[in-house]
Tab-separated table of C-alpha atoms in Angstrom:
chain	number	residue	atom	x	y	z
Q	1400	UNK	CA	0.000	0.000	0.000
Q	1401	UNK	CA	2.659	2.778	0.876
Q	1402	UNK	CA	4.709	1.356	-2.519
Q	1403	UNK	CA	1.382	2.035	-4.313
Q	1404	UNK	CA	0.556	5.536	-2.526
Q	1405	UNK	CA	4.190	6.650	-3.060
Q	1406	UNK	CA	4.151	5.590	-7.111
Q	1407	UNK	CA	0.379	7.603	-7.235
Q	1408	UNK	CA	2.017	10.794	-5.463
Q	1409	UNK	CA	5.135	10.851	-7.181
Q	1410	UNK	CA	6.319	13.339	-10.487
Q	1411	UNK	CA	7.395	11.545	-13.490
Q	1412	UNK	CA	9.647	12.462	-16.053
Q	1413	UNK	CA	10.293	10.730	-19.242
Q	1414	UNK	CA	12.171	11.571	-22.270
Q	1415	UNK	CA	13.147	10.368	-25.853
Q	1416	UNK	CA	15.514	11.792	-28.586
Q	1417	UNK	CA	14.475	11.832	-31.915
Q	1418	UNK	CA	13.599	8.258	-33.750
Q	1419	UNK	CA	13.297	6.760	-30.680
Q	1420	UNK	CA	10.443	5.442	-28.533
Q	1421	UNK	CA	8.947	7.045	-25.395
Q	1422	UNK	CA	7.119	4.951	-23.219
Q	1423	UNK	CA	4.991	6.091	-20.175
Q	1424	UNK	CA	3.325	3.843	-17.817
Q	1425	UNK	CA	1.119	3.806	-14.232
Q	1426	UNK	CA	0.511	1.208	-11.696
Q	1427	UNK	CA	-2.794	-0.952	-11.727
Q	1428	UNK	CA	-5.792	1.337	-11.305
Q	1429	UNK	CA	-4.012	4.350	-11.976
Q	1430	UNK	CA	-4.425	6.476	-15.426
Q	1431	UNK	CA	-1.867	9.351	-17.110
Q	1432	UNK	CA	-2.240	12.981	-16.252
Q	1433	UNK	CA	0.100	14.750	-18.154
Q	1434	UNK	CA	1.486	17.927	-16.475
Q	1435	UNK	CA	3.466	19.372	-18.955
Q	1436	UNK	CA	5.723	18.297	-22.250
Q	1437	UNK	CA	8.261	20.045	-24.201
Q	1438	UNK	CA	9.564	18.786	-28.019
Q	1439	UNK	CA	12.569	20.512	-29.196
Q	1440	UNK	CA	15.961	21.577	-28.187
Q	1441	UNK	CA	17.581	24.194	-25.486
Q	1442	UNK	CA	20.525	22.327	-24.889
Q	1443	UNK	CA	23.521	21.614	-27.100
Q	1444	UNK	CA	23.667	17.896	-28.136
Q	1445	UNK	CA	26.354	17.086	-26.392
Q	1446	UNK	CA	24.778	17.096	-23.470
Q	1447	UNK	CA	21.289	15.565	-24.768
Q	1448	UNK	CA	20.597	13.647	-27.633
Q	1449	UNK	CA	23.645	13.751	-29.759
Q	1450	UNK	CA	23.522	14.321	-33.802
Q	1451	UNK	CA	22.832	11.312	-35.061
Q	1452	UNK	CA	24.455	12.639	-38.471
Q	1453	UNK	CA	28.223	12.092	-39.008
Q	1454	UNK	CA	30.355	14.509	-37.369
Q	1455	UNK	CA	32.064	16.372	-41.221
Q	1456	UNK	CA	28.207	17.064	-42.207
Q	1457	UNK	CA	27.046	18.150	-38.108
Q	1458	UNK	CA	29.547	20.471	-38.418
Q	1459	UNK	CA	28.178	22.387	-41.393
Q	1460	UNK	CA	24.933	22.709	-40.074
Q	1461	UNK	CA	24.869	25.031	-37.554
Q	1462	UNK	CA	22.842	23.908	-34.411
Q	1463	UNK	CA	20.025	25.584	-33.164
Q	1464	UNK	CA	19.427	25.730	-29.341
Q	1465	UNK	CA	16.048	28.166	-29.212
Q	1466	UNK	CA	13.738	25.291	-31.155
Q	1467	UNK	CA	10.391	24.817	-29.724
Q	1468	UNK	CA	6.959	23.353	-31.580
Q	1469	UNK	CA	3.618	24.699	-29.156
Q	1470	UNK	CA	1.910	21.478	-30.184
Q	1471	UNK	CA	3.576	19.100	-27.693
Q	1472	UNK	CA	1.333	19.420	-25.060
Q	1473	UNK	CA	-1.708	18.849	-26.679
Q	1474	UNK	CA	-0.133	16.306	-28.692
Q	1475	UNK	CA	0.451	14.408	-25.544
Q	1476	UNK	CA	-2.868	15.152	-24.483
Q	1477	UNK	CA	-4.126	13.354	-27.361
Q	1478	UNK	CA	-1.752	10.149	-27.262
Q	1479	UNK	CA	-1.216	9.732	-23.498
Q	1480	UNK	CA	-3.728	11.198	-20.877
Q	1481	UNK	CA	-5.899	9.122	-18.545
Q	1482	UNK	CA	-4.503	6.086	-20.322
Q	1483	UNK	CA	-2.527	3.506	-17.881
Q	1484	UNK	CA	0.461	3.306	-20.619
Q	1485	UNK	CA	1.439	4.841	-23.992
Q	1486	UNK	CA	3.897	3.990	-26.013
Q	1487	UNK	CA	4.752	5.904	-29.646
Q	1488	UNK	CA	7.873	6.997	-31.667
Q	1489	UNK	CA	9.390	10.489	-31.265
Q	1490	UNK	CA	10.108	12.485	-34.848
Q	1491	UNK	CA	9.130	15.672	-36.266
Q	1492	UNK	CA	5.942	14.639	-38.277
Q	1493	UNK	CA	4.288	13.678	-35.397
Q	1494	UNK	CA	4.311	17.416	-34.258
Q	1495	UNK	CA	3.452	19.070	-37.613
Q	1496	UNK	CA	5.720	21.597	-39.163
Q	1497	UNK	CA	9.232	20.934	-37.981
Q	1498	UNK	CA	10.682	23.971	-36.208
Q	1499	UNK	CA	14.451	23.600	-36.703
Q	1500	UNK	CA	15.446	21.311	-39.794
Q	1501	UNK	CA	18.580	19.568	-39.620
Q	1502	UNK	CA	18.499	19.757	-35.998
Q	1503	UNK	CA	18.520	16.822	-33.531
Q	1504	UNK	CA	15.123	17.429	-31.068
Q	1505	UNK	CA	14.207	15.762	-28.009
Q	1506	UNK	CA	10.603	15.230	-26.213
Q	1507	UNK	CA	10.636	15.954	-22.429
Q	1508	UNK	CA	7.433	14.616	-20.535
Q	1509	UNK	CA	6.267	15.274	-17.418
Q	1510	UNK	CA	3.406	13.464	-15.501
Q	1511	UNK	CA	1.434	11.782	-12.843
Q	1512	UNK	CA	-0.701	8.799	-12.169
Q	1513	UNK	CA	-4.223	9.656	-11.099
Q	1514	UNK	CA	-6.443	6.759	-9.258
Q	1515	UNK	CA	-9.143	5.903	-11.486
Q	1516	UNK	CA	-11.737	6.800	-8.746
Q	1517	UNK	CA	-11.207	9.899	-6.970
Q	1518	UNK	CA	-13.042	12.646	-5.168
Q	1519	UNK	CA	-12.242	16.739	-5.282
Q	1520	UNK	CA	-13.668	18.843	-2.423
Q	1521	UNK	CA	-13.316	22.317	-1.848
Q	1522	UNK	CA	-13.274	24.970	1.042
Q	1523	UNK	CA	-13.497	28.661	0.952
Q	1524	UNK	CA	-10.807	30.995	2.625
Q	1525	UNK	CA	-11.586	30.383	6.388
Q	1526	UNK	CA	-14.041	27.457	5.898
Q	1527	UNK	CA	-13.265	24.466	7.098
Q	1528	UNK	CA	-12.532	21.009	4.631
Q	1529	UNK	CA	-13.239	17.565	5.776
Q	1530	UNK	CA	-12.330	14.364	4.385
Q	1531	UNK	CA	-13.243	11.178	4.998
Q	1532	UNK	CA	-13.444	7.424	4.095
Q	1533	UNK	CA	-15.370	4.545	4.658
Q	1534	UNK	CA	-14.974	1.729	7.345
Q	1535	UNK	CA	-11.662	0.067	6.751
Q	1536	UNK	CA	-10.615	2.948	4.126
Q	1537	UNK	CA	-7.818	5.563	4.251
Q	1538	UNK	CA	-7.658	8.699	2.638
Q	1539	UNK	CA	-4.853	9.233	0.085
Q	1540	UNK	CA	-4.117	13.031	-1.272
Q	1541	UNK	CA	-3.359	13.517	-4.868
Q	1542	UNK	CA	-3.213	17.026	-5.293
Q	1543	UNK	CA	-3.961	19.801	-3.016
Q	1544	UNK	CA	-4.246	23.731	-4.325
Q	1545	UNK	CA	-4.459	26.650	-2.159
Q	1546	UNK	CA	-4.672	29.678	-3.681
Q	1547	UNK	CA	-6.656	31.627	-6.989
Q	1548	UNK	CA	-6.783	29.694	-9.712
Q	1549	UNK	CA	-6.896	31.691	-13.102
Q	1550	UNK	CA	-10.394	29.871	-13.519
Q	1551	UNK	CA	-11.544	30.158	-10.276
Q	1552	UNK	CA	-13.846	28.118	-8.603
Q	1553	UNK	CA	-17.616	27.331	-8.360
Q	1554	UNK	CA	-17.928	26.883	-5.275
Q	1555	UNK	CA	-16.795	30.174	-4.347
Q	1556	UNK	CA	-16.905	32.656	-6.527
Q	1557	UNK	CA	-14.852	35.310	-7.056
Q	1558	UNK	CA	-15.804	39.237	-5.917
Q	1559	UNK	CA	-13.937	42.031	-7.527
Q	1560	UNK	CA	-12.742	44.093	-4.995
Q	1561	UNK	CA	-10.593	46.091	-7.416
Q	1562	UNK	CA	-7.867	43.208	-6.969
Q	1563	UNK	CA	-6.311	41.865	-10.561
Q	1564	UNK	CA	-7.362	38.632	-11.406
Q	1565	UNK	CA	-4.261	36.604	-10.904
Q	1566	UNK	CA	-2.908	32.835	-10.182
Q	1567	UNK	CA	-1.680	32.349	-6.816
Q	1568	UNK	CA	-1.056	28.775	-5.317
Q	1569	UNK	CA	0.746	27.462	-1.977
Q	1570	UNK	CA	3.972	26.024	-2.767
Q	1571	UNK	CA	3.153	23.826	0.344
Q	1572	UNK	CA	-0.110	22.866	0.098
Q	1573	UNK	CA	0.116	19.328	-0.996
Q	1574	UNK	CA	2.881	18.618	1.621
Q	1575	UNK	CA	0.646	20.076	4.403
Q	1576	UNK	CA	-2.322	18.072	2.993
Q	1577	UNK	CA	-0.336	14.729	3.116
Q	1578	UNK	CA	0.844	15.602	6.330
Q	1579	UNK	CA	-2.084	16.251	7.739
Q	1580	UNK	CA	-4.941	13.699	6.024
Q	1581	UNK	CA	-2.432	10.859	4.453
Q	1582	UNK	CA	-3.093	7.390	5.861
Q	1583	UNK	CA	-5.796	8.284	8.181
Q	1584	UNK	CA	-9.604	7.711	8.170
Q	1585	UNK	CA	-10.991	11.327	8.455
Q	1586	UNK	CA	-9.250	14.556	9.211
Q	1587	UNK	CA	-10.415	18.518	9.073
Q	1588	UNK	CA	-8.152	21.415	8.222
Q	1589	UNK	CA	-9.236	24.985	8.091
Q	1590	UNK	CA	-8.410	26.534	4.271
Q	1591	UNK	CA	-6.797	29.379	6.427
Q	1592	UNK	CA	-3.912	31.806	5.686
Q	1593	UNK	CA	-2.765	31.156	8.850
Q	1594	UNK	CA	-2.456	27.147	8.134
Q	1595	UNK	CA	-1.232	27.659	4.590
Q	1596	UNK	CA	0.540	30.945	4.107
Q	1597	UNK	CA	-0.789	33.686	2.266
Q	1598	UNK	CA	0.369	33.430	-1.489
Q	1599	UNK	CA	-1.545	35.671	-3.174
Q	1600	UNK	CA	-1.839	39.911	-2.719
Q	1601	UNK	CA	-3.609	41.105	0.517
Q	1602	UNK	CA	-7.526	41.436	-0.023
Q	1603	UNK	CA	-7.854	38.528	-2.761
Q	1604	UNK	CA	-10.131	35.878	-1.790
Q	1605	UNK	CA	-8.451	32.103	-1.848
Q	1606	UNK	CA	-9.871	28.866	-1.623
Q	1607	UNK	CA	-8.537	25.114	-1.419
Q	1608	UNK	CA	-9.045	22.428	-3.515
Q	1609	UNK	CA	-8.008	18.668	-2.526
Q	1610	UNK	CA	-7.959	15.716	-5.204
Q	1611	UNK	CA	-8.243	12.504	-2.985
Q	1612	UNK	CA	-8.596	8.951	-3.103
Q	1613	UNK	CA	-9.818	5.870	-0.386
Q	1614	UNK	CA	-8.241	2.728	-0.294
Q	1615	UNK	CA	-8.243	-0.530	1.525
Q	1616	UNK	CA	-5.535	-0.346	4.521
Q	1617	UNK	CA	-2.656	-2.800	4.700
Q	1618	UNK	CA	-3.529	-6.113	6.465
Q	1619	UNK	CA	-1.014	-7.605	8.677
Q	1620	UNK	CA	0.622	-10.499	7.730
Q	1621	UNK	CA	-0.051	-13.706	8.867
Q	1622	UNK	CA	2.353	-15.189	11.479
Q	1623	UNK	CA	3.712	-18.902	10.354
Q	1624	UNK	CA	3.462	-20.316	14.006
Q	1625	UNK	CA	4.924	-24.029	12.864
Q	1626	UNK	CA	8.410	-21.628	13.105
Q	1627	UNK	CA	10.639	-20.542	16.353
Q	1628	UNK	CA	10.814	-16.839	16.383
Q	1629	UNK	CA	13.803	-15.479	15.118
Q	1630	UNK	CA	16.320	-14.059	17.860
Q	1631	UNK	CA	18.455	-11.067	16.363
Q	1632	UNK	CA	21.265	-10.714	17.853
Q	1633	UNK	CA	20.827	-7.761	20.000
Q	1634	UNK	CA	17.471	-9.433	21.250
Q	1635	UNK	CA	19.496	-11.931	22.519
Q	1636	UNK	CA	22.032	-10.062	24.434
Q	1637	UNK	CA	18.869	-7.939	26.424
Q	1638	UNK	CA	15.852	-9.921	26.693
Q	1639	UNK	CA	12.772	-7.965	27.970
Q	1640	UNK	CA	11.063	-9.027	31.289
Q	1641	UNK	CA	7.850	-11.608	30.902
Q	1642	UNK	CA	6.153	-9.200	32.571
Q	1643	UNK	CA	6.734	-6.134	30.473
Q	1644	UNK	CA	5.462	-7.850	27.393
Q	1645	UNK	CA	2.697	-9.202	29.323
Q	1646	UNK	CA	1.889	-5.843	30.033
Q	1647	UNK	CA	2.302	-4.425	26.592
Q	1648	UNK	CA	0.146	-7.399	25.222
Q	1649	UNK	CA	-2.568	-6.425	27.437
Q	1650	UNK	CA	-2.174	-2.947	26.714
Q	1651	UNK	CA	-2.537	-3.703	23.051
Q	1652	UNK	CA	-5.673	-6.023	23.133
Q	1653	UNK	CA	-7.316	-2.768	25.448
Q	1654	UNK	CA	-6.490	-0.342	22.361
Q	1655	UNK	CA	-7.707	-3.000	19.852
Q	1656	UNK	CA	-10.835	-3.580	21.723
Q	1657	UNK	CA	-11.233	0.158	21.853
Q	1658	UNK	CA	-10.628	0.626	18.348
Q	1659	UNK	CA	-13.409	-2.028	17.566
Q	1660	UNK	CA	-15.950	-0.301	19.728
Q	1661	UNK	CA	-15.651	2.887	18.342
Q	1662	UNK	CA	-15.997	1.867	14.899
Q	1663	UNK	CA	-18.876	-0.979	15.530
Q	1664	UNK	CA	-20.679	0.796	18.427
Q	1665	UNK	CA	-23.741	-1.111	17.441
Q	1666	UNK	CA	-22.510	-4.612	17.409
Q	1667	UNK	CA	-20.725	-4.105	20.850
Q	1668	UNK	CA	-24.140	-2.675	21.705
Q	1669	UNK	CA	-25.357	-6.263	20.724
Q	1670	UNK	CA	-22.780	-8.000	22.603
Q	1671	UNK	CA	-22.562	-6.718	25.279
Q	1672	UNK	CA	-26.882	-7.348	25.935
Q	1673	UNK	CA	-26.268	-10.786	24.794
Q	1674	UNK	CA	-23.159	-11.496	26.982
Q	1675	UNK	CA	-25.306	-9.850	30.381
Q	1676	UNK	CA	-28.516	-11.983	29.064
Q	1677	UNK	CA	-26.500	-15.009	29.025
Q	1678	UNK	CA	-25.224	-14.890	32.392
Q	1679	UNK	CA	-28.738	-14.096	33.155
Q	1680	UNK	CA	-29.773	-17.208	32.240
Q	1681	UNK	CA	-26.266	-19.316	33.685
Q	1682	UNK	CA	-27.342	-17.397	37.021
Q	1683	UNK	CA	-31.152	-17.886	37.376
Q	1684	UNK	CA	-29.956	-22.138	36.064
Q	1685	UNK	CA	-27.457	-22.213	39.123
Q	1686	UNK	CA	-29.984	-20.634	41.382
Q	1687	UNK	CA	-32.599	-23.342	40.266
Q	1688	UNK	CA	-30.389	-26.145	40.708
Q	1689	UNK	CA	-29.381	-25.139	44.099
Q	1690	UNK	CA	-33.222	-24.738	45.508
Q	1691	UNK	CA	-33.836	-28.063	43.999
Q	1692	UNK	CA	-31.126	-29.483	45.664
Q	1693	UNK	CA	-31.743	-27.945	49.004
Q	1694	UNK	CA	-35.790	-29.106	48.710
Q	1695	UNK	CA	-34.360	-32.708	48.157
């Protein structure tokens, strides 16, 4: 689960030089969101993608290292996005009209795995946002903006107050987010300036906007009891005292106990009546037994 969470939260980058294949890919139930993509050149080729001509006829041609094509992104867009893997070759043609003939390009990729079932919720400037996940669930953040975003939001609109309409976004937002909300079953954060910083001019209105996803938690492992516990060695030097892990076991079947009444309130409800009615009956059985045997 935290290999899987970590691949889904990560930034990927990919990249192919001209005539070769680029290849992206996500883990199961996960789809391509491409970020952003570049096709071109800004570097010499000696440090990416080198001429694939021979060196005499490189040499005549003068490089160019300002070559750009605008139709990358989209082209990705188009080949790539919420896909689980692509796969295509890299040339000019595939991009239209080439920018820079005679010049050896490069396509730069950049891009995330989204789940393929997700939820988005979103908070006002001093409201407060609450996630949270069914029974056995835990939340998982994908992306977290807080800030003006150039399109704004629905949910809260935006009032002109004489402020310019500009994009402003937490840089820390989606490590707050994580920090706050990953792994857990429900959590509440106010979409506050004082939580999150202020990124945008005084007197512009902000609002947050979480991605999320819930997913199973990780079971424990089953112990193998047919083997002897393994002994490290500095177990074996300092053993701990029975009663100590007596203690801690004890300790840890209270919590776990805890833990299940708080999340099945109504079965230990049910338990509980049916464990007090059954020594109800043992009780009024022993009582019975004992008059009887009295009388006799």
């Amino acid at each position: 689960f935290a290999g899987y969470i970590s691949q889904v939260l990560k930034n990927y980058t990919d990249h192919a030089c001209d005539g070769e294949y680029v290849s992206l890919r996500c883990p199961h139930r996960t789809t391509i969101s491409i970020q952003s993509s570049f096709y071109g050149r800004i570097v010499p080729s000696h440090q990416l993608c080198p001429s694939r001509y021979p060196h005499s006829y490189a040499t005549l041609i003068k490089e160019d290292v300002a070559c750009s094509v605008g139709t990358s992104l989209q082209k990705m867009l188009d080949e790539c996005q919420d896909r689980r893997s692509c796969q295509f070759l890299v040339n000019s043609r595939l991009f239209g009209m080439d920018p820079c003939p005679g010049t050896g390009k490069y396509l730069l990729v950049w891009y995330k795995c989204r789940p393929n079932e997700y939820k988005s919720k979103v908070a006002c400037e001093d409201d407060k946002l609450r996630l949270s996940c069914k029974k056995s669930m835990v939340i998982a953040i994908y992306s977290a903006i807080f800030g003006r975003t150039q399109g704004g939001s629905l949910e809260c609109p935006y009032q002109n107050l004489g402020m310019p309409m500009t994009e402003c976004q937490s840089a820390t937002a989606l490590q707050l987010m994580i920090k706050r909300c990953h792994g857990k079953r429900s959590c509440s954060i106010y979409a506050s300036t004082y939580e999150f910083g202020d990124p945008c001019y005084p007197g512009i209105q902000k609002h947050l906007n979480v991605i999320y996803t819930c997913d199973n938690t990780p079971l424990l492992l089953p112990v193998d009891e047919t083997q002897p516990p393994a002994l490290s060695s500095s177990s074996s030097s300092s053993m701990e005292p029975v009663g100590v892990s007596t203690e801690m076991a004890l300790l840890s079947n209270i919590l776990a106990a805890y833990a299940f009444i708080t999340e099945n309130p109504e079965r230990a409800a049910l338990y509980f009546v049916s464990g007090v009615c059954i020594g109800l009956v043992l009780t009024l059985l022993a009582l019975v037994l004992r008059v009887s045997c009295r009388t006799d």
